[in-house]
Amino acid sequence: MGILFDILLPDQNEQPLYQQLYIQIREQIRNGSIADGVRLPSVRSLQLQLNISKTPIETAYQMLTAEGYAVSRPRSGLYVANPHKPISAGFLDSESSKSPIKINPKPQEPTSVQHADFIDFDPTALDHASFSIRTWSKMLKEALENHSGMIGKYGNPLGEHGLRVMIADYLRNSRGVICSPEQIVIGVGMAYSIGILTKLLRDTRRIAFEEPGYSLVRDQFMLNDCEILPIPLTDKGISLTDLEASTAQMVYVTPSHQFPTGCTMPYPERERLLEWAIAKKAYIIEDDYDGEFRYVGKPIPSLQSLDSYGRVIYIGTFSKALTPALRMNYMVLPSQLIERLSNMTHELVYAPSRVEQWAMQSFIEQGHWYRHIRKVRNLYRKRHHHLIALIQEHLGNNVEITGQNAGLHIQLTVKKRQTSEQLVASAAEAGVKVYDFRKMWMEMNQYPVKYPKLYLGFAGLSPADMEIGIRLLRKAWFME
Amino acid sequence: MGILFDILLPDQNEQPLYQQLYIQIREQIRNGSIADGVRLPSVRSLQLQLNISKTPIETAYQMLTAEGYAVSRPRSGLYVANPHKPISAGFLDSESSKSPIKINPKPQEPTSVQHADFIDFDPTALDHASFSIRTWSKMLKEALENHSGMIGKYGNPLGEHGLRVMIADYLRNSRGVICSPEQIVIGVGMAYSIGILTKLLRDTRRIAFEEPGYSLVRDQFMLNDCEILPIPLTDKGISLTDLEASTAQMVYVTPSHQFPTGCTMPYPERERLLEWAIAKKAYIIEDDYDGEFRYVGKPIPSLQSLDSYGRVIYIGTFSKALTPALRMNYMVLPSQLIERLSNMTHELVYAPSRVEQWAMQSFIEQGHWYRHIRKVRNLYRKRHHHLIALIQEHLGNNVEITGQNAGLHIQLTVKKRQTSEQLVASAAEAGVKVYDFRKMWMEMNQYPVKYPKLYLGFAGLSPADMEIGIRLLRKAWFME
């Protein structure tokens, strides 16, 4: 039997149990109450001591292990090993630490200088270790072997039929999307999908866009000679009153998890949005870019699932839940648009690599995709909670967190009389990359002036790196 | 010692030796002069008998084996086995043969109905057996393992640097292209590349285009709101006199092997084209889509290799020499255009799958790419000669072949008072797919009216299928 912990889990604490456990054990390791080299109590004994379930203990232990506060010895148990204190204290106190040394002893990608030198709260990065190299290699190998006779030919420009069947199944099961495989267009990313739409809908030039909204998509409309009508946001998504008063012919929305504010459009607003589209014969582009990730409350079905008039164009991606390295996405077109697309005399569509489409088909067919989603949803839920806990702990009342129920990023309002550019710059000086919310606004005169806003992704950062990052931010922003 | 052949190889015959050998042996098998089950003479003994080198004999034997006229028995030799006569005679004589049965006993892709039922002279299809599934699987596996730490992140939208280094090397060595890796933009196909150019060169709207020319590319310019100025062809490529007299701001050419006529632009014309571009400050798009395949005479370096003024935009692809299933191509931009691209505020570029880019990098780095090119160049040279021999044998003076020095297709003028649509339709009735040259013309009033023209690809068809196809065409077109 190991030590008995001095741990309190008050009922009123709103932090999840694993988080409370993790923080208390970590602090005791740090301040020396639990000495280096000591064996931690087994999950079972701590469970008996605290009268809670196994899961939060296992999670807290995994986090401690991941961060190097404990090491597992085979057939023996978990031992305290605190490599952090001297190193992190050292470089956190150093005035000239522009390139903080990562605590992680083995950098996983030695060729990527940026990754090694910066703590990057990149909102597009994912956890690379969750992606099973072995499984994906196997899928690729099988794809090549099973389809070797087709390797000499171009595929269906809309995408391989087998994969479209799998995606239609998945979308119906998980996002409530109602469609046949024939309505699905496999693509190579958002820029590609928007390119198709703007060419397919030649007379649709005035696009209503969330303000603030996803600037990369807005840029694609502008590149394709569309006019953007910025429509303000409410806390329930795009302002329907403003949309209804506009001359928009189409609208782009992110109803599951607005980018970048993180709000979700409630059911009555969705109905009202659909009514607008039906009345105006307008199309709604629903970008469900991270619909897989919802951490609080029930999953909300897609807007498309409410549409029986064929007004919603649904777009989803494998870049958030699986990997951005494949550049594979999909678009569900209402049948009348698929028909129009098939009648185009000019070749408008081309699908990504057939080999990877066949691999993706098997990946879904064999259940790997569903397992992967469950795995990363749990992982990112933990990272999400962990980041929020770290911010609360280290940045406290100096900041406000919003949009934290879903997705792979949070929004941070920094209560400081500085511009967001200044904050991004001082963070970069300290070796941390954070992202400027301001760029998501099209018209700067609508940008709220009181406090600067930033956004931070968390999916690609280990808890240890997150903590270094947040501590460095505190130092950079609040300790001059 | 086997039989002695009754073979004559006259000096004046312009057919290659292997072709003459192949045809004479095949005819003797067919007409029974060489009986079924007989062992063919060894390469060595035939070499002594005919006083020629080994290669043409080996080639002819390989063709006979591929078509089933001979089977190899281990440690014994090659034996005559003629499975063709009864079957092909049978179905060639049948009046209702809309779905000819392929002689090939094992259909390689049972799911592809089209492939199983049609002899398709698809100009975009390649020989699937030449693509080494095993090597490519290995490259993919290594790519995933060597870059696992980067799988969670988007790559450089211009393409992975390592692959760009490999492509720059390859293009310098094999096509004389002068460029740094930084000038290379990895893409997902021609439509993507043209999309970038038309957005990068906003004020360049009037595009001179070969007439006839590659309609798929022409369509992409039109989709991107460019005006096409069709410029007639001479037998030396695009008419420079007409180009000079035009108001074109840019020109698209296929100087190595004009699509679809197959002519090659000679050196003096290339110089004159460059002079036009320098004087007009215009860009030349050089589409070197099948520059790897030249069967007669010396390889001709790219137009880009002559350009020291940064006027040539060079585009090449992996879809012709390796596989169209990957959808990977590359564009070499003059430095001033790369600079302009980097300064664009809107995201214009996105590269294909990083995994496949990494795999392609290793494929080139480890020498597989160079070996593959040599292998398929030899294979397609044989298929090319074989198709021409078949056409000469079965269609004779009823047709004229042009553009036969390079590439993966030939051009056929059919001396018949029918439209090309009628010929395509009657071929399809007989179960053969041929392609209408006419679609490559933008302005129908310039289309030569005397005889219809078609084009036929050969890279994706076995010699046996080719022969079935050409015999069916004879029946469909000339034996009513």
Coordinates of C-alpha atoms in Angstrom, one line a residue, chain A residues 108-109 111-112 114-115 120 122 124-129 131 133 136-137 140-142 144-155 188-189 191-192 199 202 214 216 218-220 222-225 317 319-320 322-327 344-356 358 460, chain B residues 108-109 111-112 114-115 120 122 124-129 131 133 136-137 140-142 144-155 188-189 191-192 199 202 214 216 218-220 222-225 317 319-320 322-327 344-356 358 460:
Chain A
Q108 CA 8.8 14.1 -31.7
E109 CA 9.5 16.0 -34.9
T111 CA 12.9 18.6 -38.3
S112 CA 10.2 21.1 -37.3
Q114 CA 8.8 25.9 -35.2
H115 CA 7.3 23.1 -33.2
D120 CA 1.8 27.1 -30.5
D122 CA -2.6 26.5 -33.3
T124 CA -5.9 23.9 -36.8
A125 CA -3.4 21.5 -35.1
L126 CA -4.5 18.1 -33.9
D127 CA -2.9 15.6 -31.5
H128 CA -0.6 13.6 -33.8
A129 CA -0.3 10.6 -31.5
F131 CA -3.7 9.2 -35.4
I133 CA 0.0 5.3 -38.3
W136 CA -3.8 4.1 -41.7
S137 CA -0.9 2.3 -43.3
L140 CA -3.7 2.3 -47.6
K141 CA -2.1 -1.0 -48.3
E142 CA -5.5 -2.7 -48.5
L144 CA -4.0 -0.4 -53.2
E145 CA -4.3 -4.2 -53.2
N146 CA -8.1 -4.2 -53.5
H147 CA -8.2 -1.6 -56.2
S148 CA -5.0 -2.3 -58.1
G149 CA -6.9 -2.7 -61.4
M150 CA -8.2 0.9 -61.2
I151 CA -4.9 2.6 -60.3
G152 CA -4.4 3.5 -64.0
K153 CA -7.6 5.5 -64.3
Y154 CA -9.1 8.7 -63.1
G155 CA -12.0 8.2 -60.7
V188 CA -9.8 18.7 -51.2
G189 CA -10.8 21.4 -48.7
A191 CA -11.4 26.6 -50.8
Y192 CA -12.3 23.8 -53.3
K199 CA -19.2 28.7 -60.2
R202 CA -23.3 32.1 -61.1
Y214 CA -14.1 32.5 -40.5
L216 CA -10.3 32.0 -44.7
R218 CA -14.7 34.8 -46.5
D219 CA -11.5 35.2 -48.5
Q220 CA -12.5 32.4 -50.8
M222 CA -14.0 37.3 -52.4
L223 CA -11.4 35.5 -54.5
N224 CA -14.3 34.1 -56.5
D225 CA -15.8 37.6 -57.1
T317 CA -14.3 17.8 -43.1
S319 CA -9.3 17.7 -41.2
K320 CA -10.6 18.3 -37.7
L322 CA -8.8 12.8 -38.3
T323 CA -5.9 14.8 -39.8
P324 CA -5.5 18.0 -41.8
A325 CA -2.6 16.3 -43.6
L326 CA -5.0 14.5 -45.9
R327 CA -6.9 17.6 -47.0
M344 CA -22.4 21.5 -66.4
T345 CA -20.5 21.2 -69.7
H346 CA -17.3 22.4 -68.1
E347 CA -15.4 20.2 -65.7
L348 CA -16.0 21.7 -62.3
V349 CA -15.1 18.9 -60.0
Y350 CA -12.2 16.7 -59.3
A351 CA -11.9 14.5 -56.3
P352 CA -8.7 14.0 -54.1
S353 CA -6.5 10.9 -54.4
R354 CA -8.4 7.7 -55.1
V355 CA -6.0 5.7 -53.0
E356 CA -6.8 7.8 -49.9
W358 CA -10.4 4.0 -50.8
G460 CA -2.4 19.8 -30.7
Chain B
Q108 CA -8.6 -7.7 -63.2
E109 CA -11.3 -5.4 -61.8
T111 CA -16.4 -4.2 -60.0
S112 CA -15.7 -2.0 -63.0
Q114 CA -17.3 -0.4 -68.0
H115 CA -13.9 -1.9 -68.1
D120 CA -11.7 1.6 -74.1
D122 CA -9.1 6.0 -73.1
T124 CA -6.0 9.2 -69.9
A125 CA -5.8 5.5 -68.8
L126 CA -2.4 4.0 -67.9
D127 CA -1.2 0.4 -67.5
H128 CA -2.2 -0.5 -64.0
A129 CA 0.2 -3.4 -63.7
F131 CA 2.4 0.7 -61.0
I133 CA 1.5 -1.6 -55.4
W136 CA 4.0 2.5 -53.2
S137 CA 2.7 0.9 -50.1
L140 CA 3.3 5.4 -47.9
K141 CA 4.2 3.4 -44.8
E142 CA 7.6 5.1 -44.5
L144 CA 3.7 8.0 -42.2
E145 CA 6.4 6.6 -39.9
N146 CA 9.0 9.3 -40.7
H147 CA 6.6 12.2 -40.4
S148 CA 4.3 11.0 -37.7
G149 CA 4.9 14.1 -35.6
M150 CA 3.5 16.3 -38.4
I151 CA 0.3 14.4 -39.2
G152 CA -1.7 16.7 -36.9
K153 CA -0.8 19.9 -38.9
Y154 CA -1.5 21.5 -42.2
G155 CA 1.6 21.6 -44.5
V188 CA -4.0 18.7 -57.3
G189 CA -4.3 18.8 -61.1
A191 CA -7.9 22.8 -63.0
Y192 CA -6.2 23.8 -59.7
K199 CA -6.5 34.6 -59.9
R202 CA -6.1 39.3 -62.5
Y214 CA -6.9 20.5 -74.9
L216 CA -10.4 20.5 -70.5
R218 CA -9.7 25.6 -72.2
D219 CA -12.8 25.0 -70.2
Q220 CA -10.9 25.9 -67.0
M222 CA -13.5 30.0 -69.4
L223 CA -14.8 28.9 -66.0
N224 CA -12.4 31.5 -64.5
D225 CA -13.8 34.2 -66.7
T317 CA 2.0 16.0 -63.9
S319 CA -0.9 11.6 -63.8
K320 CA 0.6 10.4 -67.1
L322 CA 2.8 7.3 -62.7
T323 CA -1.0 7.3 -62.0
P324 CA -3.9 9.6 -62.4
A325 CA -5.4 8.1 -59.2
L326 CA -3.1 10.4 -57.1
R327 CA -4.1 13.7 -58.8
M344 CA -1.4 37.6 -51.8
T345 CA -3.4 38.3 -48.6
H346 CA -6.0 35.7 -49.6
E347 CA -5.2 32.0 -49.4
L348 CA -4.9 30.9 -53.0
V349 CA -3.0 27.7 -52.7
Y350 CA -3.4 24.4 -50.9
A351 CA -1.3 21.4 -51.6
P352 CA -2.6 17.7 -51.9
S353 CA -2.2 15.2 -49.2
R354 CA 1.0 15.5 -47.2
V355 CA 1.2 11.8 -46.8
E356 CA 1.3 11.3 -50.5
W358 CA 6.1 12.6 -48.5
G460 CA -4.1 1.3 -70.6

